[in-house]
Tab-separated table of C-alpha atoms in Angstrom:
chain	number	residue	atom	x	y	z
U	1	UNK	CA	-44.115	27.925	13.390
U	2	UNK	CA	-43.934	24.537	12.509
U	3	UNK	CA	-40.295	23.350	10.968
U	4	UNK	CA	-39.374	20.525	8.827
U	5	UNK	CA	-35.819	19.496	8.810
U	6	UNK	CA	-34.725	16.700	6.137
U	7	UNK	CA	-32.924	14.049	7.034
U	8	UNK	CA	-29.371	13.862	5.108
U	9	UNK	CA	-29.527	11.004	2.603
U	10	UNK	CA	-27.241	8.262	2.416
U	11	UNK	CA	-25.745	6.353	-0.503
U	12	UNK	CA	-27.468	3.315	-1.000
U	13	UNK	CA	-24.576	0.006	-0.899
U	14	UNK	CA	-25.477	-1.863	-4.069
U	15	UNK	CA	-22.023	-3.500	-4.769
U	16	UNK	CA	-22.348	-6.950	-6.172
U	17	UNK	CA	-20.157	-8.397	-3.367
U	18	UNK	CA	-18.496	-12.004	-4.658
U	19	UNK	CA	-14.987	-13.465	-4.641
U	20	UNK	CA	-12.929	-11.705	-7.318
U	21	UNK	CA	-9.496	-11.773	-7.869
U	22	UNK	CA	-7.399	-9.679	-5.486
U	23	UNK	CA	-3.591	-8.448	-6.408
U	24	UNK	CA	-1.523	-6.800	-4.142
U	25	UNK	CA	1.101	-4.960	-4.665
U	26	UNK	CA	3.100	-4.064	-1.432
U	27	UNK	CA	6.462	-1.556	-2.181
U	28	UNK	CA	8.909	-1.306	0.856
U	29	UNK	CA	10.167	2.024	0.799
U	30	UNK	CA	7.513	4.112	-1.325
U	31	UNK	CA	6.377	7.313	-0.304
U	32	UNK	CA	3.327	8.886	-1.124
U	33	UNK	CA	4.393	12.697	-2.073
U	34	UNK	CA	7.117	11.422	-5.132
U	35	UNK	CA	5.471	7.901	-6.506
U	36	UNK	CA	1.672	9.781	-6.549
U	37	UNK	CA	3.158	13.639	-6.722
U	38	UNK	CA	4.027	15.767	-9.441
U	39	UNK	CA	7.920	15.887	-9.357
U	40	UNK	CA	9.183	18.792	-11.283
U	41	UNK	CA	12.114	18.311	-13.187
U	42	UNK	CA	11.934	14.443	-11.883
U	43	UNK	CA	10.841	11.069	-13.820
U	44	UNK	CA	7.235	10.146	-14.615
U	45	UNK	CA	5.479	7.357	-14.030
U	46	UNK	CA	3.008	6.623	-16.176
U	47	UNK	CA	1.400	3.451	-15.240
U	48	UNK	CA	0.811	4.923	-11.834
U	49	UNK	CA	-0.541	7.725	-13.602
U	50	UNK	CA	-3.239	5.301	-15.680
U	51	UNK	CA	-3.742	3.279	-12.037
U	52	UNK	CA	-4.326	6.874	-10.267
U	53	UNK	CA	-6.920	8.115	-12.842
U	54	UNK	CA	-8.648	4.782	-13.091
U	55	UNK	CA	-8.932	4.126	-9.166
U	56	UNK	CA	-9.672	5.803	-5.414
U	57	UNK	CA	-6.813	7.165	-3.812
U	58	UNK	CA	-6.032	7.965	-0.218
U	59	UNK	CA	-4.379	11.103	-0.171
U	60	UNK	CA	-3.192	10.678	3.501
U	61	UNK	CA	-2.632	6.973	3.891
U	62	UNK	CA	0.056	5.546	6.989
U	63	UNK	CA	1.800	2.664	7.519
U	64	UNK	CA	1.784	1.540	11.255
U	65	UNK	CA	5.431	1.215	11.468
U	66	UNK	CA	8.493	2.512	9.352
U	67	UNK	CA	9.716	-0.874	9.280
U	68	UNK	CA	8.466	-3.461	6.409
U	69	UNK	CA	8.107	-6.677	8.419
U	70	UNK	CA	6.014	-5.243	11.380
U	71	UNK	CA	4.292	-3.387	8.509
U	72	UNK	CA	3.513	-6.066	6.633
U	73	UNK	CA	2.629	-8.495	9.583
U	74	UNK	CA	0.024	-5.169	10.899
U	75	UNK	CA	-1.723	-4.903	7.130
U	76	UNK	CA	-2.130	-8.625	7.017
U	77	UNK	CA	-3.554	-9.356	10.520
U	78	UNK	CA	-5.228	-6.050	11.177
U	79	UNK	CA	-3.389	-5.664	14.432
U	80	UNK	CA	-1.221	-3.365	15.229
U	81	UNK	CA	2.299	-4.004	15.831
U	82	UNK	CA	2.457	-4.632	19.609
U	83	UNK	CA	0.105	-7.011	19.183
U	84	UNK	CA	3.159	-9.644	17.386
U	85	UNK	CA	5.975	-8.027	19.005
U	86	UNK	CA	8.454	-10.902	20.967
U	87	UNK	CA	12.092	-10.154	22.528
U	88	UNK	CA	12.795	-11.713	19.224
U	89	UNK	CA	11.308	-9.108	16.527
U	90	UNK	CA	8.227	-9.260	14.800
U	91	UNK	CA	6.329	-12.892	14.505
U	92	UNK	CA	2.834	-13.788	14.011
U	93	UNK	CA	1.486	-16.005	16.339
U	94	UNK	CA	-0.538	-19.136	14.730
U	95	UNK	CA	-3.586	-17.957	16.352
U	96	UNK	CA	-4.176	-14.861	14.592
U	97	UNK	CA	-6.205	-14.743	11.182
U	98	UNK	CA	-4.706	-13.336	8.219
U	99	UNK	CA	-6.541	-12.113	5.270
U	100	UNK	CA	-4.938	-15.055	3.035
U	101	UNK	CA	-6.208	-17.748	5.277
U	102	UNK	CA	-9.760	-15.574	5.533
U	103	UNK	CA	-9.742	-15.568	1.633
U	104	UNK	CA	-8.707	-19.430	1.584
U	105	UNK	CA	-11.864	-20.102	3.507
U	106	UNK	CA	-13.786	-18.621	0.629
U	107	UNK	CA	-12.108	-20.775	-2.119
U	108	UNK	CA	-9.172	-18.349	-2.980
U	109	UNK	CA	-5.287	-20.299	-4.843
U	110	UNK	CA	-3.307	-17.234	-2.650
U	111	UNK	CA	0.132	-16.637	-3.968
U	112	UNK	CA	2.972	-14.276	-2.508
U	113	UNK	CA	6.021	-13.473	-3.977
U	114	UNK	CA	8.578	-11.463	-1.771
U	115	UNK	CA	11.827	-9.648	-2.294
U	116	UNK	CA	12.388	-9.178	0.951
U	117	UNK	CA	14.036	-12.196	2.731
U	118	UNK	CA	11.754	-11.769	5.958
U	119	UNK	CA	8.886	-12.514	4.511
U	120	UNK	CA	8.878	-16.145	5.110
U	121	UNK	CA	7.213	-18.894	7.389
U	122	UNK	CA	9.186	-18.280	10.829
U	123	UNK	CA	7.623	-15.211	10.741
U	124	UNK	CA	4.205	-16.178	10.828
U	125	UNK	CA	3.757	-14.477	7.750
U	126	UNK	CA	2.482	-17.232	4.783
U	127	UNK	CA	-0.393	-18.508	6.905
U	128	UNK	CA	-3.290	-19.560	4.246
U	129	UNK	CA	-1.027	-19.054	1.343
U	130	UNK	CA	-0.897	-21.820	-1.365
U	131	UNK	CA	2.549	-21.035	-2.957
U	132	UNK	CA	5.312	-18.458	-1.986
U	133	UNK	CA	8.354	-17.820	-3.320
U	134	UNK	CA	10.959	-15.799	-2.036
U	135	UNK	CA	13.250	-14.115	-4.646
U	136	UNK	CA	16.035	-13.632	-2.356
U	137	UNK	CA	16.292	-17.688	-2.116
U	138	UNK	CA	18.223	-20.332	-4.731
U	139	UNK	CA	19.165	-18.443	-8.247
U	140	UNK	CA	17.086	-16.760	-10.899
U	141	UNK	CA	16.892	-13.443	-12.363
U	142	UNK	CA	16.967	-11.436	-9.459
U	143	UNK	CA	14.831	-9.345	-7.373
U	144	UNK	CA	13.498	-6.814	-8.994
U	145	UNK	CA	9.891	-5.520	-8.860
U	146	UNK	CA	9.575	-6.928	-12.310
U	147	UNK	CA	11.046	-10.068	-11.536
U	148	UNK	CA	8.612	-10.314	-8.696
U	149	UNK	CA	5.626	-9.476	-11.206
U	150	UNK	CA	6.581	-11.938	-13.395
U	151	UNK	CA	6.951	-15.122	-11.015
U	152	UNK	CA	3.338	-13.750	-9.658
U	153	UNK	CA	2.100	-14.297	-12.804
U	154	UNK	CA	3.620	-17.564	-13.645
U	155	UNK	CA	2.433	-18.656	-10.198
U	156	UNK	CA	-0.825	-17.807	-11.135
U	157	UNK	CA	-1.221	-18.905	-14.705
U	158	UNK	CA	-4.026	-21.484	-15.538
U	159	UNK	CA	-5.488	-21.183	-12.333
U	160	UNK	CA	-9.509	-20.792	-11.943
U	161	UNK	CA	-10.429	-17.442	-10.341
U	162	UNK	CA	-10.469	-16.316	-7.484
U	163	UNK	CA	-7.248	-16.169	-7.096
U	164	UNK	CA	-5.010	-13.948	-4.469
U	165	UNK	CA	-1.840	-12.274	-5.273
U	166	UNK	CA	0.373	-10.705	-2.833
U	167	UNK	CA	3.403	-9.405	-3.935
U	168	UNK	CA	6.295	-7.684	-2.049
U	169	UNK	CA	8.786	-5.483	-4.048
U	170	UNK	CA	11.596	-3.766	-1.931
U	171	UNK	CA	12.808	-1.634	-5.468
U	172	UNK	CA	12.824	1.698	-3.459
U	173	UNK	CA	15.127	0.962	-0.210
U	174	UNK	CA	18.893	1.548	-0.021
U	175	UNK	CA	21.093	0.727	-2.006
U	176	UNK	CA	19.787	2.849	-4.561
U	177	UNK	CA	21.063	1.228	-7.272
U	178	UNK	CA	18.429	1.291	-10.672
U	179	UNK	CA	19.090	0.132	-14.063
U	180	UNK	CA	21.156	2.686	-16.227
U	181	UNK	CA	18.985	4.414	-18.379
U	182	UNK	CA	16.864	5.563	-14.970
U	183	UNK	CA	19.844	7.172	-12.967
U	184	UNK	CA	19.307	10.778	-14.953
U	185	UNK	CA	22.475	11.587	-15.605
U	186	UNK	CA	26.286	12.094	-14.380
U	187	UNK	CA	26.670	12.242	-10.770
U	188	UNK	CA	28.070	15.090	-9.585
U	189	UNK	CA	32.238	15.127	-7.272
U	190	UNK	CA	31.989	12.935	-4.773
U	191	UNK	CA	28.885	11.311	-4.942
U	192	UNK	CA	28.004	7.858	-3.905
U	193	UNK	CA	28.245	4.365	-6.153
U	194	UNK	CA	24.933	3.422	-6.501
U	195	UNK	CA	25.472	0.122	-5.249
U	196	UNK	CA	26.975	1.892	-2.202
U	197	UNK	CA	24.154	4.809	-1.532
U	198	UNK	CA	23.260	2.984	1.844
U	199	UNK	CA	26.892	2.867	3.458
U	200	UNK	CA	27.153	6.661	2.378
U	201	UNK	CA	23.839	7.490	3.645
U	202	UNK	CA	24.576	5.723	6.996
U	203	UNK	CA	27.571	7.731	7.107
U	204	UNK	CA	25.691	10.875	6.559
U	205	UNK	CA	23.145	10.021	9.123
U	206	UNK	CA	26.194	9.516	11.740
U	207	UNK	CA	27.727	12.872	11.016
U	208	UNK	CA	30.920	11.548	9.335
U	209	UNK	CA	30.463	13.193	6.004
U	210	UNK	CA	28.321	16.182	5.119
U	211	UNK	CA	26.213	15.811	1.922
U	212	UNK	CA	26.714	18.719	-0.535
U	213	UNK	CA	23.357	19.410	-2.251
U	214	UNK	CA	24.039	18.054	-5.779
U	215	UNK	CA	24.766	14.646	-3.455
U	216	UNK	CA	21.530	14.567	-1.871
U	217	UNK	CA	19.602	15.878	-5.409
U	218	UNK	CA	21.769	13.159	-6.696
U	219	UNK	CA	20.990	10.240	-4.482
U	220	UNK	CA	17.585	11.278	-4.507
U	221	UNK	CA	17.213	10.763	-8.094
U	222	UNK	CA	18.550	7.308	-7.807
U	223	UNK	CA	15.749	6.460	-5.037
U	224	UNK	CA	12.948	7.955	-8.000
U	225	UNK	CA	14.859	5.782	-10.603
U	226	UNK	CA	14.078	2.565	-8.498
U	227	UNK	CA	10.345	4.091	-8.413
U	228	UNK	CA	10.250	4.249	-11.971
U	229	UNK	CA	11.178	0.366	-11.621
U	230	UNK	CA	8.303	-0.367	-9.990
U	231	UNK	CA	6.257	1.752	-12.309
U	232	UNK	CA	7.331	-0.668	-14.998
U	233	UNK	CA	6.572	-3.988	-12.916
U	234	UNK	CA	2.789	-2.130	-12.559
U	235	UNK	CA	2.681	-1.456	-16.370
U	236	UNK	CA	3.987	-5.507	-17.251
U	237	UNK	CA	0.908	-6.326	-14.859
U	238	UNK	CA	-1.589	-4.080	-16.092
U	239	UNK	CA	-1.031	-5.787	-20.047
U	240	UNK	CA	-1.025	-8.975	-18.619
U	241	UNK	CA	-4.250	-8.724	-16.859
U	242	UNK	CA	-6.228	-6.498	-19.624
U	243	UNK	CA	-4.976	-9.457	-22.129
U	244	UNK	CA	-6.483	-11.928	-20.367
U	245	UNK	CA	-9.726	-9.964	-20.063
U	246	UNK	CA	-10.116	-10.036	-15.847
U	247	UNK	CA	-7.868	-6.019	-14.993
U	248	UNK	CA	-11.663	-4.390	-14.631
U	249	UNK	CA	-13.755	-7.559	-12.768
U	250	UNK	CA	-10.365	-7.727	-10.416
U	251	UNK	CA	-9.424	-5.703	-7.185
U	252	UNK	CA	-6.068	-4.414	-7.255
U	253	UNK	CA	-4.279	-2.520	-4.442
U	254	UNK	CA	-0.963	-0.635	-4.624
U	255	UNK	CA	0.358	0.333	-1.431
U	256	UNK	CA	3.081	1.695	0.472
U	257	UNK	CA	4.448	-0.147	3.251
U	258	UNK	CA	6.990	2.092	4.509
U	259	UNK	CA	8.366	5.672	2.889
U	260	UNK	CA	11.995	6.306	2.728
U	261	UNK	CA	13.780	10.188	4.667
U	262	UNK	CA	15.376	12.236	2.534
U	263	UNK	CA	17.282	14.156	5.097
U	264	UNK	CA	13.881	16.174	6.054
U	265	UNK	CA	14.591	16.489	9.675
U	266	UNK	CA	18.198	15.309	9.565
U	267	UNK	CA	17.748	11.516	8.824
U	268	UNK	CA	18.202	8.913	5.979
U	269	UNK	CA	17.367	5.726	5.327
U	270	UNK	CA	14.514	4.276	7.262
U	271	UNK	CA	13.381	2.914	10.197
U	272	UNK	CA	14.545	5.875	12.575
U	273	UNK	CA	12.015	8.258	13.355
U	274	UNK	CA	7.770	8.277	12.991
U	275	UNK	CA	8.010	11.843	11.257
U	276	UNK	CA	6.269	12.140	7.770
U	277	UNK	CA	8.316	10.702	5.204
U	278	UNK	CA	8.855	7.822	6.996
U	279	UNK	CA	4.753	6.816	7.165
U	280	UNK	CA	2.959	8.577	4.812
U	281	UNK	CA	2.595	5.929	1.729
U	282	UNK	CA	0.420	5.490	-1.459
U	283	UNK	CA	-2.345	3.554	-1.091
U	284	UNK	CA	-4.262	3.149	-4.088
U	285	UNK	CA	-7.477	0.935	-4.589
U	286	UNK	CA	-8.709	-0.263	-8.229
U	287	UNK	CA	-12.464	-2.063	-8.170
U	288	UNK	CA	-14.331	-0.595	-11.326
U	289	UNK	CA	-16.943	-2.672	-10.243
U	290	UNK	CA	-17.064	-2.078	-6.590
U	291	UNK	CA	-15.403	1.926	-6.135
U	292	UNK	CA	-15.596	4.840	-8.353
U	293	UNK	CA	-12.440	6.624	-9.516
U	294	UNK	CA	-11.844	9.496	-7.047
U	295	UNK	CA	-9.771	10.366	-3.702
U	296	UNK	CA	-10.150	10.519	-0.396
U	297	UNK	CA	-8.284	12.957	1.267
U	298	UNK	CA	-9.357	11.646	5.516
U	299	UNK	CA	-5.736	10.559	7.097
U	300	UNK	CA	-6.144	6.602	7.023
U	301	UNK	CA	-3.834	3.814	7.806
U	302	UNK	CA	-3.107	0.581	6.922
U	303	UNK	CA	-4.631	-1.505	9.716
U	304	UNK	CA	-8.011	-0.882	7.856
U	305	UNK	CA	-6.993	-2.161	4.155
U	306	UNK	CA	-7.923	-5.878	5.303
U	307	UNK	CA	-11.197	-5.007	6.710
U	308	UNK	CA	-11.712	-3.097	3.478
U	309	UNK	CA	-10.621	-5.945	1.357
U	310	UNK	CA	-12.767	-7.976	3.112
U	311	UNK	CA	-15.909	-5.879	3.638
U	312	UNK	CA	-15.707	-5.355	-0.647
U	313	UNK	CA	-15.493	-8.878	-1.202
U	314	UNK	CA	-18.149	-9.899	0.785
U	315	UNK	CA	-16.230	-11.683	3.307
U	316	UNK	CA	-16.965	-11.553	7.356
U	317	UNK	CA	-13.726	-10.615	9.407
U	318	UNK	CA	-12.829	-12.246	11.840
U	319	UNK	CA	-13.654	-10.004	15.404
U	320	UNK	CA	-9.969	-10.148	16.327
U	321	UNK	CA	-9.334	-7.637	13.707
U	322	UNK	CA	-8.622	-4.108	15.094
U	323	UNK	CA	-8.535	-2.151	11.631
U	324	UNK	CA	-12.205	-0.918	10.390
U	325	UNK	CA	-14.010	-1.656	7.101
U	326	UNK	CA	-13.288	2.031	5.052
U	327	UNK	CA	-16.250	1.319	2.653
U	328	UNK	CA	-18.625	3.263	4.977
U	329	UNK	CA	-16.152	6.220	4.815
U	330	UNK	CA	-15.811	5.920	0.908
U	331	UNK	CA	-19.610	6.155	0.765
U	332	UNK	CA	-20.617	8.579	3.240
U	333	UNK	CA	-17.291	10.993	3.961
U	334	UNK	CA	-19.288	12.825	7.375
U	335	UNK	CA	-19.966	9.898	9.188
U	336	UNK	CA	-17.609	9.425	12.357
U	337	UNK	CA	-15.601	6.082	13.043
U	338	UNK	CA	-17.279	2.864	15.102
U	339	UNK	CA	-19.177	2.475	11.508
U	340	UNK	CA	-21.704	-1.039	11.385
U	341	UNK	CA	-20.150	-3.212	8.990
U	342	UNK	CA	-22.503	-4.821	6.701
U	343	UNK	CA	-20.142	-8.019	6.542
U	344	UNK	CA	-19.641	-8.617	9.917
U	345	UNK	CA	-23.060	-8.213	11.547
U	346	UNK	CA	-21.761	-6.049	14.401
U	347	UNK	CA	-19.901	-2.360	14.643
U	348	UNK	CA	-16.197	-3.201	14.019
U	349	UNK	CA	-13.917	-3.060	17.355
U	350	UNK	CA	-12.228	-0.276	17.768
U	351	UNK	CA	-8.543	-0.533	17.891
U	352	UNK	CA	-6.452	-0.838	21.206
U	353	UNK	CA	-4.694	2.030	22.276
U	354	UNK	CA	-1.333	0.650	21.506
U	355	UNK	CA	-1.675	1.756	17.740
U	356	UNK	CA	0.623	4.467	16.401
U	357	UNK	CA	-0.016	8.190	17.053
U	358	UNK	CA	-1.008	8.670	13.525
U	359	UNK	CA	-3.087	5.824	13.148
U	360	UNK	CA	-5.213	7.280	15.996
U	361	UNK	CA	-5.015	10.767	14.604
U	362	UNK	CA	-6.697	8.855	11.658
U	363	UNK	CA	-9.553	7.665	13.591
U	364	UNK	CA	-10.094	10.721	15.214
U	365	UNK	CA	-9.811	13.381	12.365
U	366	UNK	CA	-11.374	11.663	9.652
U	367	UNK	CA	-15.165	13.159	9.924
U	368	UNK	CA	-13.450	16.142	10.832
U	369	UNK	CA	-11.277	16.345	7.067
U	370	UNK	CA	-12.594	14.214	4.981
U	371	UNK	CA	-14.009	15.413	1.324
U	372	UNK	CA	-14.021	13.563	-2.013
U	373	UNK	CA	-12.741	14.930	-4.989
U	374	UNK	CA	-13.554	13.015	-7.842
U	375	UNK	CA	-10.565	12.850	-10.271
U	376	UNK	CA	-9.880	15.735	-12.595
U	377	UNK	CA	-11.845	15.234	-16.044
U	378	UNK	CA	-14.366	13.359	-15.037
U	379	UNK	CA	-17.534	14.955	-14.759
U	380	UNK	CA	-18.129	16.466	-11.082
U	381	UNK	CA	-21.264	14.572	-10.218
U	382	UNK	CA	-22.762	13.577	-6.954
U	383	UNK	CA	-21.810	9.982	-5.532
U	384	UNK	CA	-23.855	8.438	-7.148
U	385	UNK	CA	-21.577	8.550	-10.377
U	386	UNK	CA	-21.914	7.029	-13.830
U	387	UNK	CA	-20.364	3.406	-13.420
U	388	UNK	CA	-20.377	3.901	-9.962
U	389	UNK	CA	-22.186	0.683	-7.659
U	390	UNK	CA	-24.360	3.554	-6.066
U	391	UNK	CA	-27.657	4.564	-7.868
């Protein structure tokens, strides 16, 4: 009996890759489940909401480290921590290639703005970059995520594309301390001074005072109210880029780069533990002209979003880089890791076993989990989707 078995097809990769402007928005301290969940009974946030519908989301996104500086030094260099740790902390040796200097090589004006006062030169972190600004340095308005947004901006204006934006908001660490009208109401006996959230939560963490409930619902809703800060920094760049007409030809990343506990197996704060809330972040990617809208629900982490960023834009990665392009993934959810990148010429190397435990559980589960789901109200078609790249 003769048997013909068909081959399973594959999308066909017909991005227009080109230099495009790339923003990034990094948030110390945001965690996946209450920025991208449905909170009931908690704040909104709508202009995550509109970024959500309108782009791919990773579902189950980590961060290599639940510190921001290692995080940050891992998502730029695409290697893991180990690879930049010294008896002194975290610093990036000169040799490594980050993804500003790769996207100054292609012509890019890169720009960072930081609120966090580590981000800075000695730390080997502003290699390629044209202008950065810390917030935390001389005076001005303060640190805020939408103080941050706005000095991105101005850094920006009147520059030819493309241009490269990376900007570091710290809006959801301890102190806790939003604007007024987003605490949500009286505090209940006892509770913390916003301003004073991370000396009580230290405290807590020690075992010198026991949190009642109503404290912890209470402090928790301060922690949201800083989200909802951020959510309005998003929204003031969102207008700004849709008036001057570049939001849909532009790539523009939100991502975690470290979650915050909330007391989930006993802890506070961050930086303490490698448990859930501490790694899981958002990581959300907006291309209209290079991804469809839709989510991917494979465990990822954040030693691929460079590779990514680079594999969309058309750019070859350096082969020091230990991340992996996740465009073949996006494309083609049942193929396993080791994927040929179309940028680089060669299969991407595979990271070195000092990654995290859940950054290999990434690599090694994703063919195993992985399904798309395109977003709700949009018709359920095959990848090959209206407006999609793929035909």
């Amino acid at each position: 009996m003769l048997q013909l078995v068909a081959g399973r097809s594959r999308p066909v990769d017909r991005r227009e890759r080109k230099p495009r402007d790339l923003i990034v928005l990094a948030v110390e301290g945001a965690r996946a489940d209450d920025l991208l969940g449905v909170l009931l009974g908690g704040p909104r946030f709508p202009a995550v909401e509109r970024l959500a519908a309108e782009s791919l989301v990773f579902e189950r996104a980590y961060a290599v480290s639940p510190w921001a500086v290692p995080t940050h030094a891992a998502l730029l260099s695409s290697v893991p921590p180990p690879g930049h740790a010294t008896v002194r902390g975290t610093f990036v040796a000169d040799g490594q290639v980050l993804l500003p200097e790769l996207l100054d090589r292609a012509g890019y004006y890169g720009v960072a703005v930081a609120a966090n006062a580590d981000f800075n030169a000695e730390r080997g972190l502003v290699q390629g970059l044209d202008f950065v600004r810390n917030m935390t340095q001389g005076t001005g308005s303060g640190k805020d995520a939408r103080s941050v947004v706005r000095a991105a901006l101005e850094a920006i204006a009147g520059r030819p594309a493309p241009r490269f934006v990376y900007a570091d908001m710290t809006d959801p660490q301890a102190p806790y301390d939003p604007p007024r009208e987003h605490v949500g109401g009286p505090p209940p006996p006892d509770a913390p001074l916003p301003h004073l959230t991370h000396l009580w939560l230290g405290r807590v963490r020690a075992g010198r005072v026991v949190a009642e409930p109503a404290q912890r619902d209470y402090v928790r809703r301060l922690y949201r109210g800083e989200l909802q800060v951020v959510d309005a920094a998003l929204a003031d760049l969102l207008a700004a880029m849709e008036e001057q007409g570049g939001l849909d030809e532009a790539a523009l990343v939100l991502v975690g780069l470290h979650g915050e506990e909330f007391f989930e197996h006993g802890g506070a704060l961050h930086g303490f533990s490698l448990h859930e809330e501490s790694l899981r972040v958002p990581l959300v990617i907006r291309a209209p002209a290079l991804l469809a809208p839709g989510r991917v629900t494979a465990p990822v982490d954040l030693l691929d979003l460079a590779p990514t960023l680079a594999d969309l834009l058309g750019l070859p990665f350096p082969p020091q880089w230990q991340g992996d392009s996740l465009v073949p993934l996006i494309d083609d959810p049942s193929r396993r890791p080791g994927w040929w990148s179309p940028t680089s010429g060669t299969a991407p190397a595979r990271r070195s076993s000092a990654t995290t435990s859940s950054s290999s559980a990434a690599a090694a589960t994703r063919s195993a989990c992985t399904t798309w789901r395109p977003i709700p109200g949009r018709p359920a078609t095959s990848r090959a989707t209206a407006g999609s790249p793929f035909a």
